[in-house]
Short mmCIF file of C-alpha atoms in Angstrom, two decimals:
data_model
loop_
_atom_site.label_atom_id
_atom_site.label_comp_id
_atom_site.label_asym_id
_atom_site.label_seq_id
_atom_site.Cartn_x
_atom_site.Cartn_y
_atom_site.Cartn_z
CA MET A 1 0.00 0.00 0.00
CA PRO A 2 1.20 3.54 -0.62
CA ILE A 3 2.10 5.67 2.37
CA ALA A 4 -0.87 7.69 3.61
CA LEU A 5 -0.24 11.39 3.12
CA LYS A 6 -2.74 12.96 5.50
CA PRO A 7 -2.86 16.46 3.98
CA ARG A 8 -3.18 14.90 0.54
CA LEU A 9 -5.97 12.56 1.64
CA LEU A 10 -7.88 15.37 3.34
CA LEU A 11 -7.61 17.50 0.22
CA ALA A 12 -8.57 14.55 -1.97
CA ALA A 13 -11.64 13.89 0.15
CA ALA A 14 -12.66 17.52 -0.11
CA LEU A 15 -12.39 17.34 -3.88
CA GLY A 16 -14.02 13.95 -4.20
CA LEU A 17 -10.97 12.48 -5.94
CA GLY A 18 -11.32 8.94 -7.16
CA CYS A 19 -8.74 6.22 -7.71
CA THR A 20 -10.28 4.17 -10.53
CA LEU A 21 -7.75 1.84 -12.12
CA ALA A 22 -6.90 1.96 -15.82
CA HIS A 23 -8.49 -0.52 -18.16
CA ALA A 24 -6.58 -3.76 -18.25
CA ALA A 25 -4.47 -4.43 -21.33
CA THR A 26 -2.22 -7.22 -22.45
CA PRO A 27 1.51 -6.48 -22.01
CA GLY A 28 2.05 -6.54 -25.75
CA ALA A 29 -0.80 -4.15 -26.45
CA GLU A 30 0.31 -1.75 -23.73
CA THR A 31 3.88 -1.74 -24.99
CA ALA A 32 2.67 -1.02 -28.50
CA ALA A 33 0.50 1.84 -27.25
CA LEU A 34 3.39 3.39 -25.32
CA ASP A 35 5.75 2.91 -28.27
CA LYS A 36 3.26 4.79 -30.44
CA ILE A 37 3.20 7.71 -27.97
CA VAL A 38 7.00 7.92 -27.76
CA ASP A 39 7.50 7.55 -31.52
CA ALA A 40 4.91 10.24 -32.24
CA THR A 41 6.60 12.66 -29.81
CA VAL A 42 10.08 12.05 -31.20
CA ALA A 43 8.81 12.50 -34.76
CA ARG A 44 6.70 15.60 -34.08
CA TYR A 45 9.50 17.41 -32.27
CA ARG A 46 12.48 15.79 -34.02
CA LEU A 47 14.16 15.04 -30.70
CA PRO A 48 17.85 14.07 -30.65
CA GLY A 49 17.30 11.56 -27.88
CA ILE A 50 14.98 10.43 -25.11
CA ALA A 51 14.76 7.85 -22.31
CA VAL A 52 11.29 6.89 -21.00
CA GLY A 53 10.15 4.58 -18.22
CA VAL A 54 6.64 3.69 -16.97
CA ILE A 55 5.65 2.15 -13.62
CA GLU A 56 2.31 0.44 -13.01
CA ASN A 57 1.25 -0.80 -9.59
CA GLY A 58 4.81 -0.49 -8.35
CA GLN A 59 6.45 -2.41 -11.20
CA VAL A 60 8.45 -1.07 -14.14
CA VAL A 61 6.39 -2.21 -17.13
CA TYR A 62 8.00 -0.21 -19.91
CA THR A 63 11.32 1.36 -20.80
CA ARG A 64 12.29 2.90 -24.11
CA THR A 65 15.33 4.77 -25.35
CA VAL A 66 15.60 6.53 -28.71
CA GLY A 67 18.33 8.56 -30.35
CA GLU A 68 21.93 9.45 -29.56
CA THR A 69 23.90 11.05 -26.75
CA VAL A 70 25.29 13.44 -29.38
CA ALA A 71 23.40 13.80 -32.65
CA GLY A 72 25.29 12.12 -35.48
CA SER A 73 27.79 10.40 -33.16
CA GLY A 74 26.34 6.92 -33.41
CA ARG A 75 26.42 6.63 -29.59
CA LYS A 76 22.97 5.34 -28.74
CA ILE A 77 21.05 6.38 -25.65
CA THR A 78 20.51 3.44 -23.27
CA PRO A 79 18.82 3.06 -19.86
CA GLN A 80 22.26 3.81 -18.38
CA THR A 81 22.73 7.14 -20.20
CA LEU A 82 23.18 10.08 -17.82
CA PHE A 83 20.99 13.14 -18.32
CA LYS A 84 20.88 16.44 -16.48
CA ILE A 85 17.71 16.16 -14.40
CA ALA A 86 17.77 19.93 -13.63
CA SER A 87 15.05 20.92 -11.12
CA ASN A 88 14.18 17.31 -10.42
CA SER A 89 17.27 17.67 -8.22
CA LYS A 90 15.15 19.71 -5.78
CA ALA A 91 13.27 16.65 -4.50
CA MET A 92 16.60 14.96 -3.79
CA THR A 93 17.72 18.02 -1.83
CA THR A 94 14.53 18.01 0.25
CA ALA A 95 14.90 14.27 0.87
CA LEU A 96 18.40 14.98 2.20
CA LEU A 97 16.93 17.61 4.52
CA GLY A 98 14.26 15.12 5.60
CA ARG A 99 17.01 12.66 6.52
CA LEU A 100 18.58 15.33 8.73
CA VAL A 101 15.21 16.00 10.37
CA ASP A 102 14.80 12.27 11.05
CA ALA A 103 18.28 12.28 12.60
CA GLY A 104 17.39 15.16 14.92
CA LYS A 105 19.97 17.48 13.33
CA LEU A 106 17.43 19.87 11.82
CA ARG A 107 13.84 21.07 12.25
CA TRP A 108 11.67 22.42 9.45
CA ASP A 109 10.62 25.36 11.64
CA ASP A 110 14.16 26.34 12.60
CA PRO A 111 15.21 29.83 11.49
CA VAL A 112 17.66 29.77 8.61
CA THR A 113 20.00 32.02 10.60
CA LYS A 114 20.46 29.24 13.17
CA TYR A 115 22.53 27.41 10.55
CA LEU A 116 23.70 30.34 8.41
CA PRO A 117 24.20 33.42 10.62
CA GLN A 118 25.32 35.42 7.57
CA PHE A 119 22.00 34.84 5.75
CA ARG A 120 20.13 38.03 4.85
CA MET A 121 17.07 38.82 2.79
CA HIS A 122 16.24 42.35 1.56
CA ASP A 123 13.79 42.87 4.44
CA PRO A 124 15.27 42.37 7.96
CA TRP A 125 11.94 41.05 9.25
CA VAL A 126 11.91 38.38 6.56
CA THR A 127 15.49 37.49 7.44
CA ALA A 128 14.54 36.96 11.09
CA ASN A 129 11.42 34.93 10.28
CA MET A 130 12.64 32.82 7.34
CA ARG A 131 12.38 29.16 8.36
CA VAL A 132 14.12 26.23 6.72
CA ALA A 133 10.70 25.26 5.32
CA ASP A 134 10.32 28.69 3.71
CA LEU A 135 13.38 28.03 1.56
CA LEU A 136 11.50 25.23 -0.20
CA THR A 137 8.05 26.52 -1.15
CA HIS A 138 8.78 29.40 -3.59
CA SER A 139 6.97 31.90 -1.40
CA SER A 140 9.86 33.93 0.04
CA GLY A 141 9.09 37.19 -1.74
CA LEU A 142 11.88 36.77 -4.29
CA PRO A 143 10.70 37.70 -7.79
CA GLU A 144 10.29 34.78 -10.19
CA GLY A 145 13.76 33.49 -11.02
CA GLY A 146 15.30 36.24 -8.90
CA GLY A 147 19.09 36.05 -8.93
CA ASP A 148 19.23 33.13 -11.37
CA LEU A 149 21.93 34.94 -13.34
CA MET A 150 24.25 33.88 -10.50
CA LEU A 151 23.53 30.25 -11.44
CA TRP A 152 23.13 30.27 -15.22
CA PRO A 153 24.46 30.42 -17.86
CA GLU A 154 27.30 28.10 -16.93
CA PRO A 155 30.20 28.15 -16.45
CA ASN A 156 30.43 31.11 -14.13
CA ALA A 157 32.42 32.14 -11.07
CA PHE A 158 29.60 32.69 -8.57
CA THR A 159 29.96 30.67 -5.37
CA ARG A 160 27.31 29.61 -2.87
CA ALA A 161 28.72 32.24 -0.52
CA ASP A 162 28.15 34.83 -3.27
CA ILE A 163 24.53 33.75 -3.50
CA ILE A 164 23.93 34.02 0.24
CA HIS A 165 25.55 37.47 0.18
CA GLY A 166 23.62 38.62 -2.89
CA LEU A 167 20.16 37.76 -1.58
CA ALA A 168 20.14 40.86 0.62
CA PHE A 169 20.24 43.07 -2.50
CA ILE A 170 17.45 41.46 -4.52
CA LYS A 171 14.29 43.48 -4.04
CA PRO A 172 11.15 41.46 -3.26
CA GLY A 173 8.52 41.02 -5.92
CA TYR A 174 5.63 40.32 -3.49
CA GLY A 175 4.89 39.79 0.22
CA PHE A 176 6.61 37.05 2.21
CA ARG A 177 4.52 33.81 2.19
CA SER A 178 1.74 35.55 0.25
CA ARG A 179 2.03 33.77 -3.11
CA TYR A 180 3.96 31.30 -5.27
CA GLN A 181 6.83 32.55 -7.46
CA TYR A 182 9.40 29.99 -8.56
CA ASP A 183 12.98 30.59 -7.49
CA ASN A 184 16.21 28.60 -7.46
CA LEU A 185 18.55 30.52 -5.16
CA LEU A 186 16.86 29.44 -1.95
CA TYR A 187 17.37 25.78 -2.84
CA VAL A 188 21.09 26.57 -2.99
CA VAL A 189 20.71 28.12 0.46
CA ALA A 190 18.84 24.97 1.58
CA GLY A 191 21.82 22.93 0.42
CA GLU A 192 24.07 25.07 2.61
CA VAL A 193 21.71 24.54 5.56
CA ALA A 194 22.19 20.81 5.01
CA VAL A 195 25.96 21.36 5.04
CA ALA A 196 25.81 23.22 8.36
CA ALA A 197 23.50 20.64 9.96
CA GLY A 198 25.11 17.57 8.40
CA GLY A 199 28.76 18.48 8.87
CA ALA A 200 29.92 17.69 5.33
CA SER A 201 29.73 19.22 1.86
CA TYR A 202 26.45 19.09 -0.03
CA GLU A 203 27.99 16.73 -2.57
CA THR A 204 29.28 14.36 0.12
CA LEU A 205 25.94 14.38 1.92
CA MET A 206 23.98 13.73 -1.28
CA ARG A 207 26.14 10.73 -2.18
CA ARG A 208 26.20 9.34 1.36
CA GLU A 209 22.62 10.03 2.45
CA VAL A 210 20.67 9.64 -0.79
CA PHE A 211 22.54 7.96 -3.64
CA GLU A 212 24.23 5.17 -1.69
CA PRO A 213 21.33 3.95 0.50
CA LEU A 214 18.91 4.04 -2.45
CA HIS A 215 21.44 2.41 -4.80
CA LEU A 216 21.28 5.28 -7.27
CA ASP A 217 24.62 4.05 -8.49
CA ARG A 218 25.08 6.19 -11.60
CA CYS A 219 23.67 9.47 -10.31
CA GLN A 220 26.38 12.13 -10.24
CA VAL A 221 26.87 15.31 -8.24
CA GLY A 222 29.96 17.43 -7.74
CA ALA A 223 33.15 16.85 -9.71
CA TRP A 224 33.57 13.69 -11.80
CA LYS A 225 35.36 12.36 -14.86
CA ARG A 226 33.26 12.10 -18.01
CA ASP A 227 35.06 9.15 -19.60
CA ALA A 228 35.43 7.16 -16.38
CA VAL A 229 31.67 7.35 -15.82
CA GLY A 230 30.82 7.14 -19.54
CA ASN A 231 27.56 7.21 -21.49
CA VAL A 232 26.65 10.88 -20.93
CA ALA A 233 23.98 12.67 -22.96
CA GLN A 234 24.82 16.16 -24.19
CA PRO A 235 22.31 19.02 -24.62
CA HIS A 236 21.20 20.16 -28.08
CA ARG A 237 19.49 23.05 -29.79
CA ARG A 238 17.72 23.24 -33.13
CA ASP A 239 19.74 25.01 -35.82
CA ASN A 240 18.44 25.19 -39.39
CA GLY A 241 16.36 22.07 -38.87
CA ARG A 242 19.20 20.08 -37.27
CA ASN A 243 19.95 19.05 -33.71
CA VAL A 244 23.31 20.58 -32.74
CA ALA A 245 25.11 19.73 -29.51
CA ILE A 246 25.79 22.72 -27.25
CA GLY A 247 27.81 23.17 -24.07
CA GLU A 248 29.39 19.75 -24.38
CA ASP A 249 31.12 18.39 -21.29
CA ALA A 250 34.88 18.51 -20.98
CA ALA A 251 36.76 15.45 -19.72
CA GLU A 252 36.74 16.87 -16.18
CA ILE A 253 33.25 17.87 -15.08
CA PRO A 254 33.48 20.40 -12.24
CA ALA A 255 31.30 20.80 -9.18
CA ILE A 256 28.69 23.48 -9.81
CA THR A 257 27.10 26.02 -7.50
CA SER A 258 23.58 25.17 -8.70
CA ALA A 259 23.66 21.49 -7.66
CA PRO A 260 21.02 21.67 -4.85
CA ALA A 261 18.60 23.50 -7.16
CA GLY A 262 19.28 21.73 -10.44
CA GLY A 263 22.73 20.21 -10.86
CA ILE A 264 22.32 16.43 -10.45
CA ARG A 265 22.58 13.91 -13.31
CA CYS A 266 21.00 10.46 -13.33
CA ASP A 267 20.13 7.69 -15.75
CA LEU A 268 16.74 6.14 -16.47
CA GLU A 269 17.30 3.09 -14.26
CA ASP A 270 18.16 5.23 -11.25
CA MET A 271 15.27 7.62 -11.84
CA LEU A 272 12.87 4.68 -11.95
CA GLY A 273 14.40 3.40 -8.71
CA TRP A 274 13.98 6.87 -7.20
CA ALA A 275 10.32 6.94 -8.30
CA ARG A 276 9.58 3.46 -6.90
CA ASN A 277 11.03 4.56 -3.55
CA TRP A 278 8.10 7.00 -3.35
CA LEU A 279 5.43 4.72 -4.78
CA VAL A 280 6.25 1.35 -3.17
CA PRO A 281 8.92 1.92 -0.51
CA THR A 282 10.54 -1.17 0.92
CA PRO A 283 10.97 -1.61 4.70
CA ALA A 284 14.60 -0.52 4.29
CA GLN A 285 13.51 2.60 2.42
CA LEU A 286 10.99 3.44 5.13
CA THR A 287 13.90 3.28 7.54
CA TRP A 288 15.97 5.47 5.20
CA LEU A 289 13.25 8.16 5.29
CA SER A 290 10.38 7.92 7.73
CA PRO A 291 6.71 7.96 6.75
CA ALA A 292 6.37 11.21 8.71
CA GLN A 293 8.95 13.00 6.56
CA ARG A 294 7.55 11.49 3.37
CA GLN A 295 4.20 13.02 4.31
CA VAL A 296 5.78 16.42 4.85
CA LEU A 297 7.70 16.47 1.55
CA GLN A 298 4.73 15.60 -0.65
CA ALA A 299 2.02 17.52 1.24
CA PRO A 300 0.61 20.81 -0.15
CA HIS A 301 2.35 23.78 1.48
CA MET A 302 1.80 26.66 -0.99
CA LEU A 303 -1.06 27.02 -3.47
CA ILE A 304 -0.19 27.56 -7.15
CA PRO A 305 -2.64 29.29 -9.51
CA VAL A 306 -4.31 26.82 -11.86
CA SER A 307 -3.88 27.75 -15.51
CA GLU A 308 -6.71 27.81 -18.02
CA GLN A 309 -4.90 25.05 -19.93
CA ARG A 310 -4.75 22.73 -16.91
CA ARG A 311 -8.43 23.31 -16.19
CA ALA A 312 -9.35 22.52 -19.78
CA TRP A 313 -7.06 19.54 -20.30
CA ASP A 314 -7.03 17.94 -16.83
CA ASN A 315 -10.11 19.27 -15.00
CA THR A 316 -7.72 20.51 -12.31
CA HIS A 317 -9.19 22.36 -9.33
CA VAL A 318 -6.23 22.63 -6.96
CA MET A 319 -2.49 22.87 -7.56
CA ALA A 320 0.16 23.26 -4.88
CA TYR A 321 3.86 23.02 -4.07
CA GLY A 322 5.30 20.77 -1.39
CA TYR A 323 8.99 20.53 -0.59
CA GLY A 324 10.56 19.91 -3.99
CA TRP A 325 7.35 18.52 -5.52
CA ARG A 326 4.31 19.95 -7.32
CA MET A 327 0.89 18.37 -6.90
CA ALA A 328 -2.60 18.67 -8.35
CA ASP A 329 -5.81 16.79 -9.03
CA VAL A 330 -5.88 15.45 -12.60
CA ASP A 331 -9.06 13.86 -13.95
CA GLY A 332 -10.12 13.20 -10.35
CA GLU A 333 -6.82 11.62 -9.31
CA TRP A 334 -3.94 12.95 -7.23
CA ASN A 335 -0.73 13.66 -9.16
CA VAL A 336 2.67 14.49 -7.63
CA TRP A 337 5.39 15.55 -10.04
CA HIS A 338 8.22 17.85 -10.99
CA THR A 339 9.95 18.94 -14.16
CA GLY A 340 13.51 19.89 -14.98
CA THR A 341 14.70 22.48 -17.49
CA LEU A 342 18.24 23.41 -18.46
CA ASN A 343 19.52 24.74 -21.75
CA GLY A 344 19.03 21.81 -24.14
CA MET A 345 17.84 19.32 -21.48
CA TYR A 346 14.28 18.61 -20.30
CA SER A 347 12.90 16.05 -17.86
CA MET A 348 9.75 15.05 -16.00
CA LEU A 349 9.03 12.68 -13.12
CA SER A 350 5.33 12.09 -12.42
CA LEU A 351 3.68 9.96 -9.71
CA LEU A 352 0.10 8.82 -9.23
CA PRO A 353 0.45 7.64 -5.61
CA ASP A 354 -3.01 6.09 -5.25
CA ARG A 355 -2.22 3.80 -8.18
CA ARG A 356 1.41 3.25 -7.17
CA SER A 357 2.11 4.22 -10.76
CA GLY A 358 3.93 6.90 -12.70
CA PHE A 359 6.53 7.67 -15.33
CA VAL A 360 9.81 9.44 -15.96
CA PHE A 361 11.42 10.73 -19.12
CA MET A 362 14.52 12.73 -19.99
CA ILE A 363 15.27 14.51 -23.28
CA ASN A 364 18.58 15.95 -24.51
CA GLY A 365 17.18 18.61 -26.85
CA GLU A 366 14.97 21.68 -27.09
CA ALA A 367 11.78 20.16 -25.80
CA GLY A 368 9.55 22.53 -23.85
CA ASP A 369 6.44 21.71 -25.87
CA ALA A 370 7.51 18.09 -26.31
CA ARG A 371 7.68 17.66 -22.53
CA THR A 372 4.25 19.23 -22.05
CA VAL A 373 2.70 17.00 -24.71
CA LEU A 374 4.41 13.75 -23.72
CA GLY A 375 3.69 14.35 -20.04
CA GLU A 376 0.04 14.97 -20.82
CA VAL A 377 -0.41 11.90 -23.00
CA LEU A 378 1.41 9.59 -20.56
CA THR A 379 -0.72 10.94 -17.72
CA LYS A 380 -3.90 10.29 -19.73
CA HIS A 381 -2.66 6.72 -20.28
CA PHE A 382 -3.53 6.26 -16.60
CA THR A 383 -6.19 8.82 -15.74
CA ALA A 384 -8.24 8.82 -18.97
CA PRO A 385 -7.43 5.65 -20.92
CA GLY A 386 -10.36 6.24 -23.25
CA ASP A 387 -9.10 9.69 -24.24
CA SER A 388 -8.67 9.74 -28.02
CA ARG A 389 -6.53 12.90 -28.03
CA GLY A 390 -3.00 11.82 -28.84
CA VAL A 391 0.34 13.53 -29.31
CA ASP A 392 -0.67 15.42 -32.44
CA TRP A 393 -3.87 16.77 -30.88
CA TYR A 394 -2.06 18.24 -27.87
CA ALA A 395 0.81 19.49 -30.04
CA ASP A 396 -1.64 21.23 -32.38
CA ALA A 397 -3.42 22.77 -29.39
CA LEU A 398 -0.16 24.20 -28.05
CA GLU A 399 0.73 25.65 -31.43
CA GLN A 400 -2.69 27.25 -31.72
CA ARG A 401 -2.30 28.84 -28.28
CA ALA A 402 1.08 30.23 -29.31
CA LYS A 403 -0.42 31.82 -32.42
CA GLN A 404 -3.06 33.54 -30.32
CA ARG A 405 -0.51 35.32 -28.12
CA SER A 406 -0.49 39.10 -28.21
CA PRO A 407 2.14 40.55 -30.56
CA ALA A 408 3.40 42.61 -27.61
CA SER A 409 4.54 39.43 -25.90
CA SER A 410 6.71 38.20 -28.76
CA THR A 411 10.36 38.88 -29.47
CA PRO A 412 10.84 42.04 -31.59
CA ASP A 413 12.22 41.71 -35.11
CA THR A 414 15.96 42.33 -34.79
CA ALA A 415 16.83 42.03 -38.49
CA ALA A 416 17.63 45.75 -38.68
CA GLN A 417 19.97 45.83 -35.68
CA GLN A 418 23.44 47.26 -36.27
CA PRO A 419 26.60 47.27 -34.13
CA VAL A 420 27.13 50.51 -32.26
CA SER A 421 30.43 52.23 -32.87
CA ALA A 422 32.70 52.97 -29.94
CA ALA A 423 32.26 56.69 -30.64
CA GLY A 424 28.49 56.38 -30.79
CA LEU A 425 28.31 54.99 -27.26
CA ALA A 426 31.24 56.90 -25.77
CA ARG A 427 29.03 58.73 -23.30
CA TRP A 428 28.02 55.47 -21.61
CA ARG A 429 31.31 53.58 -21.68
CA GLY A 430 32.80 52.37 -18.42
CA ARG A 431 32.59 49.87 -15.58
CA TYR A 432 29.22 49.28 -13.91
CA ARG A 433 28.32 47.41 -10.71
CA ASP A 434 25.19 45.69 -9.46
CA PRO A 435 25.24 44.76 -5.75
CA TRP A 436 24.44 41.08 -6.32
CA PHE A 437 25.62 40.39 -9.89
CA GLY A 438 28.88 42.33 -9.57
CA ASP A 439 30.81 44.16 -12.28
CA ILE A 440 30.29 44.48 -16.01
CA THR A 441 32.17 46.58 -18.53
CA LEU A 442 30.98 48.48 -21.59
CA CYS A 443 34.21 49.18 -23.39
CA PRO A 444 35.43 49.57 -27.00
CA ARG A 445 37.10 46.82 -28.99
CA ASP A 446 37.86 46.87 -32.72
CA GLY A 447 35.79 50.02 -33.16
CA LYS A 448 32.66 48.48 -31.55
CA MET A 449 31.31 48.50 -28.01
CA TYR A 450 31.35 45.27 -26.03
CA PHE A 451 29.49 44.17 -22.91
CA ALA A 452 31.36 41.75 -20.61
CA ALA A 453 30.31 40.35 -17.22
CA ALA A 454 33.16 39.77 -14.76
CA LYS A 455 31.80 36.61 -13.13
CA SER A 456 29.74 35.19 -16.02
CA PRO A 457 32.12 34.82 -18.96
CA THR A 458 29.53 33.68 -21.51
CA LEU A 459 27.62 36.93 -20.99
CA THR A 460 29.87 38.77 -23.40
CA GLY A 461 28.46 40.41 -26.48
CA THR A 462 28.28 43.25 -28.94
CA VAL A 463 26.16 46.30 -28.20
CA MET A 464 23.68 46.84 -31.03
CA ARG A 465 21.23 49.58 -31.97
CA LEU A 466 17.67 48.78 -32.98
CA GLY A 467 15.60 51.84 -33.79
CA ASP A 468 16.16 54.25 -30.93
CA ARG A 469 17.14 51.55 -28.39
CA TYR A 470 20.30 49.67 -27.51
CA LEU A 471 20.60 45.94 -26.90
CA VAL A 472 23.34 43.41 -26.28
CA HIS A 473 23.64 40.42 -28.57
CA TRP A 474 25.56 37.65 -26.79
CA ASN A 475 28.46 36.10 -28.68
CA ASP A 476 28.26 32.54 -27.39
CA SER A 477 25.67 32.32 -24.66
CA ALA A 478 22.32 30.70 -25.27
CA ASP A 479 20.84 33.24 -22.84
CA LEU A 480 18.27 35.70 -24.14
CA ASP A 481 19.50 38.94 -25.71
CA ALA A 482 18.78 41.97 -23.55
CA TRP A 483 17.78 45.61 -23.86
CA LEU A 484 20.19 48.17 -22.41
CA ASP A 485 18.54 51.30 -21.00
CA PHE A 486 20.89 54.05 -19.84
CA HIS A 487 19.91 56.79 -17.42
CA ALA A 488 21.86 59.96 -16.65
CA ALA A 489 21.18 60.59 -12.99
CA ALA A 490 20.66 64.11 -11.69
CA GLY A 491 22.84 65.82 -9.11
CA GLY A 492 26.11 64.34 -10.28
CA GLN A 493 25.17 60.80 -9.29
CA PRO A 494 26.68 57.85 -11.22
CA ILE A 495 25.12 56.91 -14.55
CA ALA A 496 22.66 54.01 -14.21
CA LEU A 497 22.01 51.04 -16.49
CA ARG A 498 18.93 48.83 -16.45
CA MET A 499 18.33 45.71 -18.55
CA ALA A 500 15.34 43.70 -19.76
CA LYS A 501 14.67 40.64 -21.91
CA LEU A 502 13.90 41.35 -25.56
CA ASP A 503 11.11 38.80 -25.23
CA PRO A 504 9.04 39.64 -22.12
CA GLN A 505 7.80 36.05 -22.12
CA GLY A 506 11.34 34.62 -22.16
CA ASP A 507 12.78 32.30 -19.55
CA PHE A 508 12.49 33.87 -16.10
CA SER A 509 16.00 32.74 -15.21
CA SER A 510 17.27 35.50 -17.49
CA ASP A 511 16.34 37.92 -14.74
CA TYR A 512 17.88 41.06 -16.21
CA GLU A 513 14.98 43.08 -14.82
CA ASP A 514 16.31 42.58 -11.27
CA LEU A 515 19.66 44.20 -12.09
CA ASP A 516 20.40 47.79 -11.10
CA PHE A 517 23.82 48.89 -12.39
CA GLN A 518 25.59 52.07 -11.37
CA ARG A 519 28.72 53.29 -13.16
CA VAL A 520 31.72 53.00 -10.87
CA GLY A 521 34.63 53.78 -13.17
CA GLY A 522 35.99 54.09 -16.66
CA CYS A 523 37.38 51.55 -19.09
CA ARG A 524 40.89 50.37 -18.33
#
């Protein structure tokens, strides 16, 4: 039997959620149906590679791998291929914290400053009242994706100490505990709380307290050697109709600051083992993490607004965030899940606890819509087996929604942009500083003006002019290009620079809007 999650069961009772089982099917017929779903997704979105696994009533009933670790390499993806699981790492971080709670080394209601005396938020009252639990529910007051430029794009030179220091300078976007706004920085802080309570590095604790007892033998965190581990998928982007590998790993893979929020890699076999630990825990696994802490992690703690799409597709009434997990009612059943997104890598882990069923998949390509569609169709495989809407129906629906977006929300046409000459931007040249992001320079090179971030080396680009506005076009980064808005302050104050995404609907982790640069010196 699945573990009883009291808050979940109370909410389910209030909603009248059912737990009707899917129609029975022969193994061969079910495999063929799942193959059809995967094949249709790969074909529709021309994915470079994917690994998929399905669990029914606690047993793995289906696995499928398609494509290559690097497009055109001939190296096939297998169930042992490592993928970046991105924000699916958050549930592993909260499980680590749950282990520390079970051990009496930590309490969810402890103030963060008990473990990290240097911790500061923008508001001193919030600093004093921020609990360990508040780090995990995306309700701290940080704007959506606030400070993510200290994590991505990688590589960069920001440390976890830099992040803890920088939080004090990020202005809140809403009231503390008043609403849900997704952030990543506080999961990095949560990892440092684990370090203080557990007496070892985050990477050591994750290996010792999570990977080893659960036999997640190929999951990787921290520094490791690519060729010694082997079979590692690389991210891709679409370029002129082709899948092109980007940001490929070097032989020595370094530890990364973002690990507690989104820096773990795992293969399909380990992710299925991780999922089964939640659906059908063994007696040893219930000793590893107590039923009480399992209830806490997957209970609703912060409500999330339900989108029109979820209401229409899934008849969802309530959506919430736990500790590292999202949850909602879907077609009258309770669903606990999370997704992961990094440049060129997408993943999803989804559980239907009342069925002891679920699925996981990982993709090494541009796959935002593909993940939405595949996740929906695999969910319907359980919750609405008679649903005739397949991959193409949901894909068409997404495309139609995209076409209906307001023109104001789309990226402006940049075909007419031109590089700005050094002389044309001479008034604004110099070194600028933001209190959490640090220094950038706007200085001439080869007759043009270049933007360069001191701690984020891929954020280097040419300053362009488009109409009467300036923007920076990044040379190598996959991050979104950004507007540059200069302001001459009155009273002899330093010149200010603000930034914004060209596409207002772009990824929130490109949080240029939270930057507030002041000129602090000239070009050297």
